[in-house]
XYZ file of C-alpha atoms in Angstrom:
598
model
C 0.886 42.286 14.327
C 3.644 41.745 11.377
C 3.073 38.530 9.110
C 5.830 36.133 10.901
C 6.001 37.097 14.261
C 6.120 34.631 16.589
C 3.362 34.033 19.122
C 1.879 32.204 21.424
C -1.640 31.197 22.860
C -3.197 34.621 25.454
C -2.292 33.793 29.081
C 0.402 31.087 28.147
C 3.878 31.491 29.760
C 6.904 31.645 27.111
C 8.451 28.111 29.168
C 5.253 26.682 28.782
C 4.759 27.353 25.021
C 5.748 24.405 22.711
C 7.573 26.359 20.365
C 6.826 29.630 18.150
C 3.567 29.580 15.941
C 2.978 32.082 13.220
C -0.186 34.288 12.519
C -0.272 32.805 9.319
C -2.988 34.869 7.666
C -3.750 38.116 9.385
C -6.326 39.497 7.892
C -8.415 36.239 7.801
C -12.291 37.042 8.983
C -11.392 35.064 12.498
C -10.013 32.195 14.132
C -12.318 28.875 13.610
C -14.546 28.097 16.614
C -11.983 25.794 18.336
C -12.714 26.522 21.793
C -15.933 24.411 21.392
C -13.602 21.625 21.785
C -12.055 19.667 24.844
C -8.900 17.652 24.746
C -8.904 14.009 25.630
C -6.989 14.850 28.895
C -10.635 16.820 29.657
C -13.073 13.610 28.860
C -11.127 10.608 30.241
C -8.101 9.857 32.821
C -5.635 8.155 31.399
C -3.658 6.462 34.347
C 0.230 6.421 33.191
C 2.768 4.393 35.490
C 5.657 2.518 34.314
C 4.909 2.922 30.779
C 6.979 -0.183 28.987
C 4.987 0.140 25.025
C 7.822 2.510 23.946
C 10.547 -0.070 24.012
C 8.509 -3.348 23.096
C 9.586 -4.565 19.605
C 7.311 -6.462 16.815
C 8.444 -9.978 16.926
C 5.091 -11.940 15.613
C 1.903 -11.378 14.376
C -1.336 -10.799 16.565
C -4.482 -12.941 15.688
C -6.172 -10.590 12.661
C -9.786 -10.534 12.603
C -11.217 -9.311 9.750
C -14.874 -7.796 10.279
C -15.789 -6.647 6.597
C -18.496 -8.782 6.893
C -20.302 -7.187 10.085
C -18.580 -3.618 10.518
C -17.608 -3.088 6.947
C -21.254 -3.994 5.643
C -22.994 -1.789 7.743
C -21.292 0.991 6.717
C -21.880 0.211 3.115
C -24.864 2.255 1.307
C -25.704 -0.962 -0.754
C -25.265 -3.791 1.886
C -23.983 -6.984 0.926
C -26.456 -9.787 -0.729
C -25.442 -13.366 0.592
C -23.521 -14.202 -2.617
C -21.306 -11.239 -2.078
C -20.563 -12.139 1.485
C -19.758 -15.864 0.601
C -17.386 -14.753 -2.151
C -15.812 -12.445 0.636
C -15.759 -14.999 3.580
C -14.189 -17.692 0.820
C -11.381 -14.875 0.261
C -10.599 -14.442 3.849
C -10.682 -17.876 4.104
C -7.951 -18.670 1.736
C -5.941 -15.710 2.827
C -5.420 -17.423 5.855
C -7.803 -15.579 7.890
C -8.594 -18.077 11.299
C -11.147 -15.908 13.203
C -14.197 -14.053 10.930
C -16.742 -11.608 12.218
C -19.467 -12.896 9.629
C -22.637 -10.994 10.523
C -24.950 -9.352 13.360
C -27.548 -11.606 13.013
C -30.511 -9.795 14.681
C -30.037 -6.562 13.123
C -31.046 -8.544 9.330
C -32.290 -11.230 7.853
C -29.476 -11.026 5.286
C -27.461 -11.307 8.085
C -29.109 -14.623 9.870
C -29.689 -16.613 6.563
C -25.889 -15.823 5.787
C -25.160 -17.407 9.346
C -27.573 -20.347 8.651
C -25.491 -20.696 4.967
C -22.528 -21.124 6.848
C -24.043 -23.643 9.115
C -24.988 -25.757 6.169
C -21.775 -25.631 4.723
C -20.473 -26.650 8.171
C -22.366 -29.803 8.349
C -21.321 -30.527 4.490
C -17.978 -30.337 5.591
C -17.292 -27.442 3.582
C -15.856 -24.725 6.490
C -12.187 -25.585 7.360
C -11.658 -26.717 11.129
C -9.472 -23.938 11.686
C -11.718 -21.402 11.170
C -14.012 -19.565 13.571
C -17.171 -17.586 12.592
C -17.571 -14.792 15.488
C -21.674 -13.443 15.463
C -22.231 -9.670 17.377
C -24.990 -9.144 19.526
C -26.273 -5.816 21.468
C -27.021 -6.667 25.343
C -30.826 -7.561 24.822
C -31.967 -10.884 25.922
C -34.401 -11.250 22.708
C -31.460 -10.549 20.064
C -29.389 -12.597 21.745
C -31.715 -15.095 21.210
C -31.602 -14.637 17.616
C -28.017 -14.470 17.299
C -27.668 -18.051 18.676
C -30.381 -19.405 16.878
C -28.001 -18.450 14.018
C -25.201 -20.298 15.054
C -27.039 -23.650 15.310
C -25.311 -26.403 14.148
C -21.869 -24.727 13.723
C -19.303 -26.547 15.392
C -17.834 -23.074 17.215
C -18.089 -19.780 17.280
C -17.612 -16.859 19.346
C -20.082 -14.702 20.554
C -19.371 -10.937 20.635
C -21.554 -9.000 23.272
C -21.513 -5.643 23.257
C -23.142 -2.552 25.434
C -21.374 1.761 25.165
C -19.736 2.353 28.664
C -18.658 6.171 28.416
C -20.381 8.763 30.088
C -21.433 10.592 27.094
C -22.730 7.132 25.605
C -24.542 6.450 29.182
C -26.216 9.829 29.461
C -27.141 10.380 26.201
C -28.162 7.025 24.779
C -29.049 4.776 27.288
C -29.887 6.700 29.592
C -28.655 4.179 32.124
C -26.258 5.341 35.327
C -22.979 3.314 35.612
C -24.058 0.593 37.884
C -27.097 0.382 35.220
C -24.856 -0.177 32.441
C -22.528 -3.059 34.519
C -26.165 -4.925 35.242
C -27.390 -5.224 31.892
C -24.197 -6.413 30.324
C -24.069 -8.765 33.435
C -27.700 -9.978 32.659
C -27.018 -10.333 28.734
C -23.364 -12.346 29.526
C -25.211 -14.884 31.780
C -28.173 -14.973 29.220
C -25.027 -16.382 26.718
C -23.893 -18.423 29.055
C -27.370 -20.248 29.446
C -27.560 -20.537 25.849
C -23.945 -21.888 25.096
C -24.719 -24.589 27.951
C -28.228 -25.563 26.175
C -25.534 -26.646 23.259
C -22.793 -28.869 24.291
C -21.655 -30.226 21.668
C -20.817 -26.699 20.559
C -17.152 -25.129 21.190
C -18.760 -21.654 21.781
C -16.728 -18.977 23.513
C -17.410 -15.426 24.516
C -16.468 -11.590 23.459
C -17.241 -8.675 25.422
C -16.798 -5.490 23.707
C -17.161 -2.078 26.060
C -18.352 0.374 22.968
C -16.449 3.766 23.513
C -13.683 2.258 25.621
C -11.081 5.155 24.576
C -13.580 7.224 26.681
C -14.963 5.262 29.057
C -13.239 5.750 32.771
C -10.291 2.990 32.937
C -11.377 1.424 36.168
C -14.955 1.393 35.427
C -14.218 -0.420 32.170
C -11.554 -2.530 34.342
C -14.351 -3.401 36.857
C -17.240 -4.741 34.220
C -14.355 -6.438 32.084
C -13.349 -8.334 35.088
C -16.860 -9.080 36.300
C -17.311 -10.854 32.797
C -14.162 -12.971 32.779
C -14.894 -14.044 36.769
C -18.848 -14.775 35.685
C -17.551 -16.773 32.275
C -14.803 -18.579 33.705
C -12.312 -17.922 31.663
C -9.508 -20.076 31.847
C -6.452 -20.887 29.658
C -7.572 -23.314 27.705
C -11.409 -21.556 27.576
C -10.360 -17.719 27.315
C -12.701 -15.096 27.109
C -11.841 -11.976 24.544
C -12.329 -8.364 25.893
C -11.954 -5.877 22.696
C -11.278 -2.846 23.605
C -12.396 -0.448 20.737
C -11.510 3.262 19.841
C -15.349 3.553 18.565
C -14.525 6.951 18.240
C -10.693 8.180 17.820
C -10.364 11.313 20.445
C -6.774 11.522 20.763
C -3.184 10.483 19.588
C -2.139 7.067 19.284
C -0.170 7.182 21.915
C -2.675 7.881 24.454
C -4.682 4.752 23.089
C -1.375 2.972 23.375
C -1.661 3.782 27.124
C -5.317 2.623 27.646
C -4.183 -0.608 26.392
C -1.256 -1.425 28.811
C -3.373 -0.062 31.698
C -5.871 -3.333 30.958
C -2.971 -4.984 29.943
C -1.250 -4.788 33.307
C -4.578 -4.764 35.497
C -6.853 -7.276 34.031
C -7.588 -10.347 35.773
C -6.778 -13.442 35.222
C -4.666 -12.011 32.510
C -3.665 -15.766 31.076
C -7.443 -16.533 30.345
C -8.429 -13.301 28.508
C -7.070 -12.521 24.624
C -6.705 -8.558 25.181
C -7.815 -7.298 21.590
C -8.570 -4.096 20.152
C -10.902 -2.711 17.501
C -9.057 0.667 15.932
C -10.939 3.404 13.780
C -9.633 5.777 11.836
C -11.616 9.453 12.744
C -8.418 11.184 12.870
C -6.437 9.038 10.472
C -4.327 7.534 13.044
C -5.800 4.133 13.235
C -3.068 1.700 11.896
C -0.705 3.560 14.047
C -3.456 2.717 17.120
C -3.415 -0.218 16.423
C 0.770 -0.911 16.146
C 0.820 0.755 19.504
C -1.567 -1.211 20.732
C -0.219 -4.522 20.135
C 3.316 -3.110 21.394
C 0.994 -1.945 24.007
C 0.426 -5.671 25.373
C -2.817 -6.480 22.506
C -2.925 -10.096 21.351
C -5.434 -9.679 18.312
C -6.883 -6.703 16.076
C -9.837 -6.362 14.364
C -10.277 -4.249 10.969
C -11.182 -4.227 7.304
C -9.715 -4.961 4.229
C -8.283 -1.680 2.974
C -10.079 -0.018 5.743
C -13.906 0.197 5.242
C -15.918 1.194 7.880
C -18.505 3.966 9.083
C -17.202 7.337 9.156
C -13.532 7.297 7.716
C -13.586 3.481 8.205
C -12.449 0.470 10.656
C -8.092 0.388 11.163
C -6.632 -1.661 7.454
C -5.700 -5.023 8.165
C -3.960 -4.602 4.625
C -1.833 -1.965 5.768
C -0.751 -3.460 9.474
C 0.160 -6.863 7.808
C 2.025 -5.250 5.317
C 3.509 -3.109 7.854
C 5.028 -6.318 9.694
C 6.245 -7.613 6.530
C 8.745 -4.970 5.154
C 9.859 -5.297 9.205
C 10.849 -9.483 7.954
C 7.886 -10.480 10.277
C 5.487 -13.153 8.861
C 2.481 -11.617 8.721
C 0.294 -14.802 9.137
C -1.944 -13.922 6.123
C -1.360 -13.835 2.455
C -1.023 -11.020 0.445
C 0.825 -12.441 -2.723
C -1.776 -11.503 -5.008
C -2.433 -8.541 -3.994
C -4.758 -7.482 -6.946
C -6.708 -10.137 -6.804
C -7.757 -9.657 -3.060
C -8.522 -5.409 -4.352
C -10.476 -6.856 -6.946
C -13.003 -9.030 -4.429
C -12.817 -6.536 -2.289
C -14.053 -3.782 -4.652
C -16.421 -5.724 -5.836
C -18.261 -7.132 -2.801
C -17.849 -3.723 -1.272
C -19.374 -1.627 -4.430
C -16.321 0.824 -3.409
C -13.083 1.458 -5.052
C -9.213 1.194 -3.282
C -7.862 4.691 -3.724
C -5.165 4.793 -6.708
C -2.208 5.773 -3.323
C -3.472 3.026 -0.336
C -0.576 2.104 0.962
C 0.613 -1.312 -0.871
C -2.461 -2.318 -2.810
C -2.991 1.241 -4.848
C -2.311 1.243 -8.520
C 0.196 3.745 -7.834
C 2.062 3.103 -4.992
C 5.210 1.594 -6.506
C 4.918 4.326 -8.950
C 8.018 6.586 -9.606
C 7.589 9.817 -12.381
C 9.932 12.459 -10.294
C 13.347 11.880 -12.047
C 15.564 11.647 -8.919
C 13.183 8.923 -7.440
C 13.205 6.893 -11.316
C 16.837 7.097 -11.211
C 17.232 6.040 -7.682
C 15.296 3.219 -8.360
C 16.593 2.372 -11.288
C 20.054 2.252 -9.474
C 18.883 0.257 -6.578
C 17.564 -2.686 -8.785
C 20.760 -3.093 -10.991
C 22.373 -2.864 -7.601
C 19.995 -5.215 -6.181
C 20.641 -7.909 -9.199
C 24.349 -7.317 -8.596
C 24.431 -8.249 -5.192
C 22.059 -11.290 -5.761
C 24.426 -12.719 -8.432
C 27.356 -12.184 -5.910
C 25.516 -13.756 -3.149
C 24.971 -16.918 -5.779
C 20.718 -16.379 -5.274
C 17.729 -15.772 -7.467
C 16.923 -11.847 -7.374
C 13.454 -13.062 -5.793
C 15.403 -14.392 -2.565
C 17.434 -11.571 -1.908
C 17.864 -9.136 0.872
C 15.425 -6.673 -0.402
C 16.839 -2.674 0.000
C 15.889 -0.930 -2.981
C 15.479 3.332 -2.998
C 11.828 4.185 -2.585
C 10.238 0.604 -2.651
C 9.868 -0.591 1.122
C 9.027 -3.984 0.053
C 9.537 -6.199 -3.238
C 6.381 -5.156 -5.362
C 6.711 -8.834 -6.897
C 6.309 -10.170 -3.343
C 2.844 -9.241 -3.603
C 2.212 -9.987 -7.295
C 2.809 -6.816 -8.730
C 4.778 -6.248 -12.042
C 8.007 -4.001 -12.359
C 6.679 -2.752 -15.384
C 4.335 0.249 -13.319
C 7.549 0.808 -11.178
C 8.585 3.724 -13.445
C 6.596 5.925 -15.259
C 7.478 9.070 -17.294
C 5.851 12.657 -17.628
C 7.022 16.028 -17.676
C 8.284 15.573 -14.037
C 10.798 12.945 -14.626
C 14.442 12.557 -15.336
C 16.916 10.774 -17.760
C 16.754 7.958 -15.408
C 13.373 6.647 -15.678
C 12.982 7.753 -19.836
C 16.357 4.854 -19.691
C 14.929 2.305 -17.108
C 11.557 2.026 -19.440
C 13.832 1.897 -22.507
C 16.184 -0.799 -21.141
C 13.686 -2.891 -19.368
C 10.698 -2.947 -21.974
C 12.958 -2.184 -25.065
C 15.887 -3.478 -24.596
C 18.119 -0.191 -25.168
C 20.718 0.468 -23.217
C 21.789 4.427 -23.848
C 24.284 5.452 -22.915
C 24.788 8.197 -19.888
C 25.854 10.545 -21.900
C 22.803 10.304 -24.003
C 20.421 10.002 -21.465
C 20.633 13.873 -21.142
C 19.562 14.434 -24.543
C 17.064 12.611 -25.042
C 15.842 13.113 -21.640
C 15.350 16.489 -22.840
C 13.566 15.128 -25.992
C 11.184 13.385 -23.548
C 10.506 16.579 -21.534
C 9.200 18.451 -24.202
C 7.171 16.235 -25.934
C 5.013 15.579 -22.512
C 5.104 19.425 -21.829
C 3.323 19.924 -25.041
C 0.901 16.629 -24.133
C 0.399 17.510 -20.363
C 0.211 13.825 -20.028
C 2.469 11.036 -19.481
C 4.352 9.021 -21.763
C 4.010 4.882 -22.114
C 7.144 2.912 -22.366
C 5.804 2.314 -26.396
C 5.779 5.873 -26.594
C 8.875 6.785 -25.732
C 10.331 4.166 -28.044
C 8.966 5.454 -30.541
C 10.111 8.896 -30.326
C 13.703 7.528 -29.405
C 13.457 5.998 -33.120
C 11.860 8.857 -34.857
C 14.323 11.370 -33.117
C 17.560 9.469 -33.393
C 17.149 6.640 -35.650
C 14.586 8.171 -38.504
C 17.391 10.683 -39.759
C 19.791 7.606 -40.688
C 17.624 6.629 -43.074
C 15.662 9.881 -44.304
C 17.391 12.961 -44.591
C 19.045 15.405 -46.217
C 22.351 13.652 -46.455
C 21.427 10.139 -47.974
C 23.507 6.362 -48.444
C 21.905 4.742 -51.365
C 24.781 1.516 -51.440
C 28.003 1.332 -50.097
C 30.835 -1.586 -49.524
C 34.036 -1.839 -47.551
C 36.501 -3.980 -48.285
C 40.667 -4.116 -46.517
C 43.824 -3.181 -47.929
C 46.797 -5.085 -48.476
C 48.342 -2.582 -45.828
C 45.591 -3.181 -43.098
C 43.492 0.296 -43.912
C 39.741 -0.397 -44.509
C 38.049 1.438 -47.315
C 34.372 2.385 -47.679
C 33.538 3.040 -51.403
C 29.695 4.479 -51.604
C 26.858 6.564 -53.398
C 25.610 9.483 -51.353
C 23.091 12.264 -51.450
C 23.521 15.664 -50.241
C 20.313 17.493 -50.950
C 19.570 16.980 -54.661
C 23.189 16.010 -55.848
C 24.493 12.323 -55.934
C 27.764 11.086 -56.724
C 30.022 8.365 -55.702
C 32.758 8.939 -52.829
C 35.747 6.978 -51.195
C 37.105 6.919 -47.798
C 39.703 5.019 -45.802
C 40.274 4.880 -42.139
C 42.197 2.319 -39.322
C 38.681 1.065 -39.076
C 35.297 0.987 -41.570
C 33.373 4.022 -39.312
C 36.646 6.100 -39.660
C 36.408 5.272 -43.455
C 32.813 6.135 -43.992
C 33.734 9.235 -42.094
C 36.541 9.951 -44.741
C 34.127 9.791 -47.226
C 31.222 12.390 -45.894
C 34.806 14.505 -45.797
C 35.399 13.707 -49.011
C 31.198 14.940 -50.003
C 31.802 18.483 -47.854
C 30.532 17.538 -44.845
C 33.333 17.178 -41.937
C 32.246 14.974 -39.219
C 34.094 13.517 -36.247
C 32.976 10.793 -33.977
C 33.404 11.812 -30.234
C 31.316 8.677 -28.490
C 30.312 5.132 -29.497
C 28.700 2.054 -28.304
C 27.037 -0.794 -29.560
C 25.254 -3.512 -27.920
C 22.861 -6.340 -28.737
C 18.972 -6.151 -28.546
C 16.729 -9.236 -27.157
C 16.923 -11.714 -24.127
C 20.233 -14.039 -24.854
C 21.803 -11.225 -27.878
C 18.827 -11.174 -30.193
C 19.151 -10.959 -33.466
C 19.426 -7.058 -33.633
C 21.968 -4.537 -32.591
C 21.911 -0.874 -31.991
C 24.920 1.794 -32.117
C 24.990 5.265 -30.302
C 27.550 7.452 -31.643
C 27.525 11.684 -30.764
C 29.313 13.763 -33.621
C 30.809 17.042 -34.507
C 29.537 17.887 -37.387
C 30.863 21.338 -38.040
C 30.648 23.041 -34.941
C 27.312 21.196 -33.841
C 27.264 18.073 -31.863
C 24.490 15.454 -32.039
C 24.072 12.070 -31.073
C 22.769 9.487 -33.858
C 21.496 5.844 -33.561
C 21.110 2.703 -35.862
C 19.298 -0.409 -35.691
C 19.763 -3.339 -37.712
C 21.066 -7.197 -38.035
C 24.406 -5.858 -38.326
C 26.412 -4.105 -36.300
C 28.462 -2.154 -38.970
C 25.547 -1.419 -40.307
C 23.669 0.287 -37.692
C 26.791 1.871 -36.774
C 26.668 3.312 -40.266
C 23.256 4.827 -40.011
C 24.027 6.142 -36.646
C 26.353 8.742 -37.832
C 24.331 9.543 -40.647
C 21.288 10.016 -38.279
C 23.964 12.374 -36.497
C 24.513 14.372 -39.658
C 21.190 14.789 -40.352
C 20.368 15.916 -37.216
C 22.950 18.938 -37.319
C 21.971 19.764 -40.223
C 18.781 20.160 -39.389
C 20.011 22.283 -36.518
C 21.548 24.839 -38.579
């Protein structure tokens, strides 16, 4: 077979095939084993009638439940200590957090004494009312046991029960048949019940968690679900939560997204049960799970901060909230230091936030490719135009900037790492840094130049260049040669003529020769010009502009000015209190520069 040609799968008709593949690499030793593999449509039935999750809309937030604490720390190699978790559970408390997975309380005695920490700080009055600690528990009467003797003397909690329902989790684990499986969680739900009655004064409600429910049969699942709400008696006001996880993800987000509307649609007593779902992230799809989901009919999602979790990690609450944000939905949490969260996070966790996670990386708002810098850099002056038009602060307007779905300051972030510049990047970004950090606003036709300026110098570095840096080679490339050169202005003075010419009387250098020269001109440039003519050296201006330096005019100006001097042309710049001034040593930076050309 040719490199290229098109073909399909043995035995698969043409109609059939979904669209040409390639034999990419022909002489490769052999195709990888893939046939050891079955798709989902092989392990579980997904019933799929009346599908309505395509054409739901976000509209509000769905209860987030962080579980850092329980599924993020047992995935950790170096589990939390108790002063880790409080510093964690005090951050998701003041994020806005209302329902926390804290702990499995059987499996440790890290976990329990955290439990019993909270409890104290309960009965000090130091846990906010609206908050609800949430314990897990396997289906075993003695750990469930132990888990409520944690929650003594909170004032509520829920109580997560959970047991594996799929066939491969039933065969090969617990070795338990179907009907098996439904009795013990049965047993272990009415064991809870007992329990929650033995404390009354208590608000303690119940979870139920089927453990492989992507791959567990939908009206098995749907039967033991059911059997729970009827034997807890859920109501309205008392609902019972049935979170239905992806333990392990098998197939496409969509598929999940049908899984959920099934329960949606066929669970009972549908206004007593908060239908919730517990995303992760095996085949990187699990934020997308999750939006589905909750389009899907799901009323609350639990995750991690920035996604930790066994394996490639629990679905990123970061990430969904954010998500629902740059859609102008209120995300019910709060993200506005953004850093600050990353850095508890990080630390309780003993794992870093990769440099390009979505929102919270250190490079996410990041621009070095030169069409994205000067995209950007269009989009905010754009951005400040129309908020001065619409009579607003910057900070409360419509937000649509190039390549930044959301406001980076909404979430505490700087503009300063907005732009950055290496070898990739363009004029654009070299002339945000420079006007933003600097205060110099080149001109476009400059921009070019020294855009090339910038390109080599990182070329030769292989690294990139900091908004110091590049101000610094702007003034040793354009505004050094004013002032040390071949061609040299040891004291000059212009004064006016009776007949409106200006004159410019000075001493210049030329190499090793000095000597005193005289221009005029309409105007004291075109005079100083007059007298380089007058020294041998023809120059003629061919672009100019001035402008202040420094918030409200500063006390500083700069001048751009490209000449002809002979037949080269270079651009020149000058810095200094006065304007004539810098205008002055801008064309003799300009001069010098050609020279040195030649």
């Amino acid at each position: 077979m040719n490199p290229g040609t098109p073909v399909t799968a043995p035995g698969t008709p043409v109609a059939d095939a979904p669209g040409p593949t390639y034999d990419w690499n022909p002489q490769r030793p052999g195709p990888m084993p893939h046939h050891r593999y079955r798709p989902y449509q092989e392990r579980v039935n997904v019933p799929v009638a009346r599908r309505s999750w395509p054409d739901a809309r976000f509209e509000r937030a769905p209860l987030w439940v962080p579980v850092d604490l329980r599924d993020g720390n047992q995935a950790l190699a170096e589990p939390m200590d108790t002063g880790r978790k409080r510093r964690f559970f005090d951050l998701l408390v003041s994020m806005g957090f209302k329902e926390i997975e804290v702990g499995y309380p059987s499996a440790s005695r890290t976990d329990f004494d955290f439990v019993r920490d909270l409890a104290g700080r309960a009965a000090r009055g130091e846990l906010p009312d609206d908050v609800t600690v949430v314990v897990f528990t396997p289906a075993k009467p003695e750990l469930i046991d132990r888990t409520f003797a944690s929650i003594d003397g909170l004032p509520r909690a829920v109580v997560h029960l959970y047991i594996p329902t799929s066939p491969l989790w039933r065969d090969t684990v617990l070795g338990r048949s179907r009907s098996e499986v439904h009795s013990v969680a049965r047993e272990a739900a009415a064991h809870m019940a007992r329990l929650a009655d033995k404390r009354p004064h208590a608000d303690i409600r119940f979870q139920f968690a089927p453990e492989t429910f992507n791959l567990t049969e939908p009206d098995y699942v749907l039967e033991v679900c059911d059997g729970l709400t009827e034997l807890w008696d859920a109501s309205p006001d008392r609902p019972v939560t049935h979170n239905l996880p992806a333990t392990v993800e098998i197939a496409s987000p969509n598929v999940y997204a049908d899984q959920i509307e099934y329960m949606h649609r066929h669970l009972a007593r549908r206004d007593s049960v908060i239908l919730s779902v517990h995303p992760h992230n095996d085949r990187g799809t699990g934020v997308a799970c999750a939006e589905l989901a909750v389009l899907a009919g799901a009323q609350r999602v639990e995750g991690c901060l920035f996604g930790n979790g066994e394996r490639t990690g629990n679905v990123d609450l970061v990430t969904l909230a954010l998500n629902l944000y740059a859609q102008g939905v209120d995300p019910m949490v709060d993200f506005s230091d953004i850093d600050a969260v990353r850095e508890v996070v990080e630390h309780c966790n003993r794992l870093p936030v990769h440099p390009r996670h979505p929102y919270a990386g250190d490079l996410v708002h990041t621009a070095f490719s030169g069409t994205h810098q000067d995209a950007i850099s269009k989009g905010f002056a754009e951005h400040a135009r129309r908020a001065a038009e619409l009579g607003v602060p910057e900070r409360e307007a419509p937000w649509e900037v190039p390549y930044l779905p959301i406001d980076p300051a909404d979430i505490g972030r700087s503009y300063e790492a907005v732009i950055r510049v290496n070898s990739q990047s363009g004029k654009g970004g070299m002339a945000y840094l420079l006007q933003t950090r600097h205060g110099l606003d080149l001109p476009s036709s400059l921009r070019p130049d020294f855009s090339r300026v910038v390109q080599e110098a990182t070329d030769d570095s292989g690294r990139e260049a900091t908004a110091k840096e590049l101000y610094e080679l702007f003034r040793a490339t354009y505004v050094v040669p004013g002032r040390d050169g071949e061609v040299g202005l040891s004291s000059w003075t212009t004064d006016r003529a009776p007949d409106g010419a200006h004159r410019f009387v000075c001493t210049l250098r030329v190499g090793e020769r000095a000597g005193d020269y005289e221009g005029v001109g309409n105007g004291p440039l075109s005079a100083f010009v007059d007298a380089l003519a007058a020294a041998g050296i023809t120059v003629g201006i061919l672009d100019y502009a001035e402008h202040a330096v420094g918030e409200g005019g500063g006390s500083e100006a700069v001048a751009y000015v490209r000449c002809r001097v002979g037949d080269v042309e270079c651009w020149g710049a000058g810095l200094d209190t006065s304007v004539l001034t810098a205008s002055v040593q801008a064309v003799l930076a300009a001069v010098n520069r050609a020279g040195a050309r030649r």
